[in-house]
Short mmCIF file of C-alpha atoms in Angstrom, two decimals:
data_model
loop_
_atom_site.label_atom_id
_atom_site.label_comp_id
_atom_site.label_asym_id
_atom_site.label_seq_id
_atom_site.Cartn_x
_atom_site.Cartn_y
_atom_site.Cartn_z
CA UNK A 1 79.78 114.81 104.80
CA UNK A 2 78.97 111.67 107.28
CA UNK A 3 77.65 112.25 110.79
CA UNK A 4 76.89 110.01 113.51
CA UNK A 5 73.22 108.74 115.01
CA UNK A 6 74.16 111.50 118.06
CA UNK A 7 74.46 113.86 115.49
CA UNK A 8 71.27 112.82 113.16
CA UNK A 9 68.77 112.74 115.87
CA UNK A 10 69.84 115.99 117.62
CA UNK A 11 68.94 117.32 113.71
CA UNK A 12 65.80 115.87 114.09
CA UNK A 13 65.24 117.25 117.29
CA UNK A 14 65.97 120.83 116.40
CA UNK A 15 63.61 121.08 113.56
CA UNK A 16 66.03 120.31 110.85
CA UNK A 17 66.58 117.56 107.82
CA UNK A 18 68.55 114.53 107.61
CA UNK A 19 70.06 111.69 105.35
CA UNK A 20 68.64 108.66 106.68
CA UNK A 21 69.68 105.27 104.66
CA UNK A 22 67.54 102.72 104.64
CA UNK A 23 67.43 98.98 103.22
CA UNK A 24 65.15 100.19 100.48
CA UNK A 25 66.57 103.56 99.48
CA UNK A 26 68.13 106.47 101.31
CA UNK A 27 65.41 109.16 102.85
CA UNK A 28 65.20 112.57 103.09
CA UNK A 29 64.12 112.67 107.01
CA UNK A 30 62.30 115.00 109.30
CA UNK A 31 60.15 115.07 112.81
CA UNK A 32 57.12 113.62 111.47
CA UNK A 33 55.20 116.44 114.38
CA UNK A 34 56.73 119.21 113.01
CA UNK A 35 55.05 121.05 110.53
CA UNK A 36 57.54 123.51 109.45
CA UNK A 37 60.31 120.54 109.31
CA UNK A 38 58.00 118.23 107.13
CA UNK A 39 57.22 121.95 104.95
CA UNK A 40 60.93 121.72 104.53
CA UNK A 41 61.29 117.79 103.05
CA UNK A 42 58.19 119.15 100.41
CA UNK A 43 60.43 122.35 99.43
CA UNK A 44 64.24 120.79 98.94
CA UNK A 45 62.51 117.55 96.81
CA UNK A 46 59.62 120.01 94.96
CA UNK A 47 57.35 117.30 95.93
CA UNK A 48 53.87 117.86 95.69
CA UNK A 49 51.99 118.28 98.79
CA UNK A 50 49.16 115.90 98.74
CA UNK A 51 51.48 113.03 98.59
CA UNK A 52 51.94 111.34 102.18
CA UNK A 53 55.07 110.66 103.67
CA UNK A 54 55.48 107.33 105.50
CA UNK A 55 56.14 107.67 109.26
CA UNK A 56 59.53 105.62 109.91
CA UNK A 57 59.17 104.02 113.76
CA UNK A 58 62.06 102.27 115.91
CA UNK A 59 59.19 99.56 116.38
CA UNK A 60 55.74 98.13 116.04
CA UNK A 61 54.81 99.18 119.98
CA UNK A 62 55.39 102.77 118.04
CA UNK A 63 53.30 101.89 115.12
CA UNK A 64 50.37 101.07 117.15
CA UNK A 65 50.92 104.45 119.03
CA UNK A 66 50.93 106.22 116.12
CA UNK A 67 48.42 103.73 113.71
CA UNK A 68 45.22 101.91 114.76
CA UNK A 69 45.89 97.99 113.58
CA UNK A 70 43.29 95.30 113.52
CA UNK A 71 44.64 91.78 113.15
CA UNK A 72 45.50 92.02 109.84
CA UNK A 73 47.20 94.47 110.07
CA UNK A 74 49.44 93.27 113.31
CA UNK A 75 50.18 89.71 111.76
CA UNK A 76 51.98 91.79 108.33
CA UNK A 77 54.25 93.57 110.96
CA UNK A 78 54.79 90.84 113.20
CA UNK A 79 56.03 88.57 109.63
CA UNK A 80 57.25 91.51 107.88
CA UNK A 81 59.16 93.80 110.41
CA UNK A 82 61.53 95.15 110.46
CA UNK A 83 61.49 95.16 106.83
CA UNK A 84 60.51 96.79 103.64
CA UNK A 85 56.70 97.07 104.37
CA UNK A 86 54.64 99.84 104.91
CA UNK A 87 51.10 99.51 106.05
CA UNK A 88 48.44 102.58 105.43
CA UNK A 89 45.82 102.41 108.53
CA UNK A 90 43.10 104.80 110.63
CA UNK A 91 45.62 107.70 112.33
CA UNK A 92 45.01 107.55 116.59
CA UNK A 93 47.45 110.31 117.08
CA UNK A 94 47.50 113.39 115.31
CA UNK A 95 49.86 114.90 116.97
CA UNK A 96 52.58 112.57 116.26
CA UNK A 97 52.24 112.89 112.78
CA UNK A 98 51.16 115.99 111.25
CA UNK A 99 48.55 116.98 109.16
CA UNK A 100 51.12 117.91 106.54
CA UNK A 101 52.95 114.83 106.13
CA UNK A 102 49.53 112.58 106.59
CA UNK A 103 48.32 114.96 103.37
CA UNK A 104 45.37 116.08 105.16
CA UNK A 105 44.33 112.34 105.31
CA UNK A 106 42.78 110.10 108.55
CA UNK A 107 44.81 107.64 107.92
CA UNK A 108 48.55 107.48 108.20
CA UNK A 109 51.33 105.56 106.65
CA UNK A 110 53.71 103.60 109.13
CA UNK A 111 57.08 101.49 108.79
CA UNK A 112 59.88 99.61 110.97
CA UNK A 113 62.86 99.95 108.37
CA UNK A 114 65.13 96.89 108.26
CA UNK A 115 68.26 99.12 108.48
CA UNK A 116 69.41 98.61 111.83
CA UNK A 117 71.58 102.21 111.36
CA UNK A 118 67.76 103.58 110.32
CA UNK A 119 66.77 102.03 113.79
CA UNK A 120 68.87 103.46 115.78
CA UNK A 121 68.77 106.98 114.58
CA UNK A 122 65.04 106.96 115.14
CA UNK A 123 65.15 105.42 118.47
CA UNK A 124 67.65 107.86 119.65
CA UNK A 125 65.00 110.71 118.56
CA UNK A 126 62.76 109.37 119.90
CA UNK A 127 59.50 109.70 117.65
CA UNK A 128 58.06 108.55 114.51
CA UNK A 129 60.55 110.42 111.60
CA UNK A 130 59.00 110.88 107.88
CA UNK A 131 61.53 109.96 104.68
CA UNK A 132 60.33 110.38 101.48
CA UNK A 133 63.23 109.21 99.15
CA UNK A 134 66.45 111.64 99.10
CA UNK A 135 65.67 112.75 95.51
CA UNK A 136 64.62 115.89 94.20
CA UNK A 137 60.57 115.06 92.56
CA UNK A 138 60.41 113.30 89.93
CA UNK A 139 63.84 111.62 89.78
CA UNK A 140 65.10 108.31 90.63
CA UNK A 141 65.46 107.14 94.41
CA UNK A 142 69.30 107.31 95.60
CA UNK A 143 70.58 104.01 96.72
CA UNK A 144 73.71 104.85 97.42
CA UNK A 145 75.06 107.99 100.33
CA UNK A 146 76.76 109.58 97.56
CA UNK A 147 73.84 109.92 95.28
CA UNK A 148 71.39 111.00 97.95
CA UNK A 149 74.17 113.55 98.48
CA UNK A 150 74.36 114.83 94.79
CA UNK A 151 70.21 114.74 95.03
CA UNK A 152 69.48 116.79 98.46
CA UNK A 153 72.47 116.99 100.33
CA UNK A 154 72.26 120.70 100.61
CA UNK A 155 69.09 120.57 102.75
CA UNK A 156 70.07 118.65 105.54
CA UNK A 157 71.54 119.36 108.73
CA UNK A 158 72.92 115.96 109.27
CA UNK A 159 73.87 112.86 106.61
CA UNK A 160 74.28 108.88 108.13
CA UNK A 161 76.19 107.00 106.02
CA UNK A 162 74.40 103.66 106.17
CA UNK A 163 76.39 102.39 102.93
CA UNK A 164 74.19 100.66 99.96
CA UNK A 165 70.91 99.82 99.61
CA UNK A 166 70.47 96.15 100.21
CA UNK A 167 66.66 96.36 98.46
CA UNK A 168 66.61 99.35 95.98
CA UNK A 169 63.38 99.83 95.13
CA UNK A 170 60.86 101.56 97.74
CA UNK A 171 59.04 99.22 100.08
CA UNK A 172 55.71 97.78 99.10
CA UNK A 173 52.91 99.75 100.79
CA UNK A 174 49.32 97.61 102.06
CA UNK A 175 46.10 99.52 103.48
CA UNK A 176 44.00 98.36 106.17
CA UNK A 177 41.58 100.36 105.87
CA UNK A 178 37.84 98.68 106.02
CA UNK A 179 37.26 96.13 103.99
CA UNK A 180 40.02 93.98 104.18
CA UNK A 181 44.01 94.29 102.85
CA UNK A 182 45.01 96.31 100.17
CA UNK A 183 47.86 96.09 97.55
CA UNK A 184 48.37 99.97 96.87
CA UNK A 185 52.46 99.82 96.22
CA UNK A 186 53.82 96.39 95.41
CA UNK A 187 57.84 96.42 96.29
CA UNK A 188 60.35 93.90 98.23
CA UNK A 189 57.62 92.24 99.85
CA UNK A 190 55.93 90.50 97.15
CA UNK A 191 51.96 89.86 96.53
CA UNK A 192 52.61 85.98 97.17
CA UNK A 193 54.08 86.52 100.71
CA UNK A 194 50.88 89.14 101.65
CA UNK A 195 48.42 86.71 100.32
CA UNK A 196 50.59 83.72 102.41
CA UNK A 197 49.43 85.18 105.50
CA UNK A 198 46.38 87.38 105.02
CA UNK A 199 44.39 85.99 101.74
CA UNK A 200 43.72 87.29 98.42
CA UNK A 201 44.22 91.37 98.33
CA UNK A 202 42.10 93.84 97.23
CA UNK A 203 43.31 96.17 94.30
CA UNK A 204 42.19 99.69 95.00
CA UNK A 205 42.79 102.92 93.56
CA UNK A 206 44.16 105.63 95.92
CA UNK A 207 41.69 108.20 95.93
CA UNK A 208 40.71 108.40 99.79
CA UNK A 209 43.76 106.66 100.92
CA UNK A 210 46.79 107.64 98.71
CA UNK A 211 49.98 106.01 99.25
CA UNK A 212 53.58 107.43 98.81
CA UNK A 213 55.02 107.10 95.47
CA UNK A 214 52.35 107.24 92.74
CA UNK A 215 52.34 110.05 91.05
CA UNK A 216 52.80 109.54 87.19
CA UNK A 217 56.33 110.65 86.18
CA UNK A 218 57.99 109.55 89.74
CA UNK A 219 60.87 107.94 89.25
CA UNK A 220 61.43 109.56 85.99
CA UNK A 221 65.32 110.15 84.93
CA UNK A 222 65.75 113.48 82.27
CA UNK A 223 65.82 111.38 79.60
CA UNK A 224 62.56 109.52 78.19
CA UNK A 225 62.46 105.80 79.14
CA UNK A 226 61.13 103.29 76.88
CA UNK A 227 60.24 100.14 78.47
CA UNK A 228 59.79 96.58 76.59
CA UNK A 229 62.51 97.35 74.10
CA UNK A 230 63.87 94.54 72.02
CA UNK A 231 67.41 96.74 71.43
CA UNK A 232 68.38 100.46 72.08
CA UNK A 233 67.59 102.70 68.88
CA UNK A 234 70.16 105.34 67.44
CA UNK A 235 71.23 107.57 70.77
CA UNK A 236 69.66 105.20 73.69
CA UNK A 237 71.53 103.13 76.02
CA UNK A 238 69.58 100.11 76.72
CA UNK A 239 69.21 99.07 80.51
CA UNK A 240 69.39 95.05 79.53
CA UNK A 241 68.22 91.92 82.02
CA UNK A 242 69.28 88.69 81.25
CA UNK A 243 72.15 86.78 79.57
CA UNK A 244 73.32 88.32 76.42
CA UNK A 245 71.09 91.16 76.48
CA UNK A 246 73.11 94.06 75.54
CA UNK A 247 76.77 95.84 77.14
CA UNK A 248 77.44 94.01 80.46
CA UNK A 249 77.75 97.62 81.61
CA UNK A 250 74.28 98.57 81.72
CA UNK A 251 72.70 95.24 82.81
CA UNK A 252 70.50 95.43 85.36
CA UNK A 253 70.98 91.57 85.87
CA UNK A 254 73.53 89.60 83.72
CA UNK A 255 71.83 86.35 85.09
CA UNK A 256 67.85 87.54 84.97
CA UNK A 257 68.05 88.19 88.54
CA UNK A 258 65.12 89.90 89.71
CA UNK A 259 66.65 90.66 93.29
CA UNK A 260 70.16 92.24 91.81
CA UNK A 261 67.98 94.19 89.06
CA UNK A 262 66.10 96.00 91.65
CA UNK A 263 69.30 96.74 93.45
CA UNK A 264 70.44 98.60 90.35
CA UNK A 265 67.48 99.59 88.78
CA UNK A 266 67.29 103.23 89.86
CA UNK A 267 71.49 103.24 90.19
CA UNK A 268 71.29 102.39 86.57
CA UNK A 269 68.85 104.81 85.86
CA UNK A 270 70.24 107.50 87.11
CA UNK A 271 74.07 106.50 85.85
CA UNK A 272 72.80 106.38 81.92
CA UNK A 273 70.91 109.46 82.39
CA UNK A 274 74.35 111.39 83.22
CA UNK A 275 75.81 110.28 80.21
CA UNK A 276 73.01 112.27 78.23
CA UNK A 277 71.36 109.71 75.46
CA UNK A 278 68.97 110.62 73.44
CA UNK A 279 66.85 107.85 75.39
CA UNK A 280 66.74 105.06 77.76
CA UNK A 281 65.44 102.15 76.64
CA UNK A 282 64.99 98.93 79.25
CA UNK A 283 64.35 95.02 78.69
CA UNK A 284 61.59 93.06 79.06
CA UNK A 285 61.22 92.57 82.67
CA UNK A 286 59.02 89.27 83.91
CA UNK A 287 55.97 90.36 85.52
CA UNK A 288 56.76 88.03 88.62
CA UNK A 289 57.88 88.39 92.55
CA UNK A 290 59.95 91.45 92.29
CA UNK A 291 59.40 91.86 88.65
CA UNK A 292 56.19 93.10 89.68
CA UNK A 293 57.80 96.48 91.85
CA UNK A 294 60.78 96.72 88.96
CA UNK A 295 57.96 96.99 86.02
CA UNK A 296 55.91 99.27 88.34
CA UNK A 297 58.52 101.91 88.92
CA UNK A 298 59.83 101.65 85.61
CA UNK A 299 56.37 102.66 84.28
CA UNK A 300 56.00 105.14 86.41
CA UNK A 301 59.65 106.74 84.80
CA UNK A 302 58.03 106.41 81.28
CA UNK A 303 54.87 108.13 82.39
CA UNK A 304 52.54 105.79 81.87
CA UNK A 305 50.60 105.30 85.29
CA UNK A 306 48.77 108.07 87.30
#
């Protein structure tokens, strides 16, 4: 089940779904415009519908069409695109991106992927194309083609093969939005680089300007997670980090690597949860860098933030 960028954007074009990989994690795409097609990404993932979708663009000369960006918000994309960042500003055209996949909201949530197959697909469409991760609500993101397959496969009219996930976890989301920048999604692009170029960020809840991903049980696997474990109990398999910590076979990162453990991290996930434990249980990860979008998401699976 692979088709070409021809084949993907001619999808697009006729109101259908598609398989889009990205550097972060593969998405479940649609014409961002369309209504009816964006109805259709909400039905195959059971995704509630006052979560925005970001609005993937072949470049930042789209953004802008789509996005209104004050400095700020033009010196992230100019340092951070193309590239796992997606930056939540004031909508200037409706039309482009619908009310649906905006979740009713004036702002609207906008991103150059790094993937240059991602790229091209969209610039051979021809307008700004939403992809929520290729999972079904509530489970972890697919990484790889034939996970997003397995997850929503059956929806789509068209599936690029863009190979693995270089990133694996979703990309870290920033609002522009007033009063400065805001941190509402950290992910591959860490607090330290934001704050490098644009100062100290604000923390800010959602309400007014919700961002994709935050609902409480995303990323959840069947089985319950339980994070900071010191060892698996009776029935778990324990997702380790570091050297010595645990079967080689489930470790996130042999060598404490905080890049290779968000490669795996929702691979892993979703691999221990098809072998049916009575649990999952996952190392300590550092609170640092990356550590900070690996401990976020892996909340998020044990239920613990809103």
């Amino acid at each position: 089940m692979t088709h070409k960028v021809e084949d993907a954007a001619a999808a697009l074009k006729a109101g259908g779904l598609i398989l889009l990989p990205t550097e972060t994690v593969y998405g479940l795409g649609a014409d961002a415009s369309n209504a009816e097609a964006v109805a259709a990404i909400f039905e195959a993932k059971g995704r509630p519908r006052f979560n925005p979708l970001i609005s993937h663009v072949s470049d930042a000369g789209a953004a802008e069409a789509i996005a209104v960006f004050d400095p700020a918000a033009r010196a992230l994309a100019e340092a951070f695109w193309p590239g796992p960042l997606t930056i939540v500003a004031p909508v200037r055209d409706r039309d482009r991106v619908c009310d649906l996949a905006r979740a009713g909201l004036d702002s609207v949530a906008v991103r150059v992927p790094g993937h240059a197959g991602a790229r091209a697909v969209i610039a051979a469409f021809g307008g700004a194309v939403v992809a929520p991760s290729a999972n079904r609500s509530g489970r972890p993101s697919p990484t790889t083609f034939a996970d997003a397959v397995e997850e929503t496969g059956f929806a789509v009219q068209a599936a690029v093969d863009g190979g693995d996930c270089a990133v694996g976890v979703e990309s870290t989301v920033v609002s522009v939005l007033g009063d400065g920048v805001a941190l509402l999604r950290p992910g591959a692009v860490t607090r330290a680089e934001i704050e490098a170029l644009v100062g100290p960020v604000n923390e800010r809840a959602d309400e007014g300007h919700r961002s994709p991903g935050r609902l409480t049980t995303h990323y959840a696997p069947d089985a319950p997670v339980r994070i900071e474990a010191d060892g698996a109990h009776e029935g778990e398999i324990l997702l380790g980090f570091g050297a010595g910590v645990g079967d080689p076979r489930w470790s996130l990162s042999p060598t404490g690597d905080l890049r290779e453990a968000a490669a795996n991290l929702f691979r892993m996930l979703r691999e221990a949860d098809r072998e049916r434990p009575v649990g999952i249980a996952v190392s300590p990860v550092p609170l640092v860098g990356l550590g900070e979008a690996i401990n976020d998401r892996l909340r998020r699976a044990a239920g613990f933030v809103g």
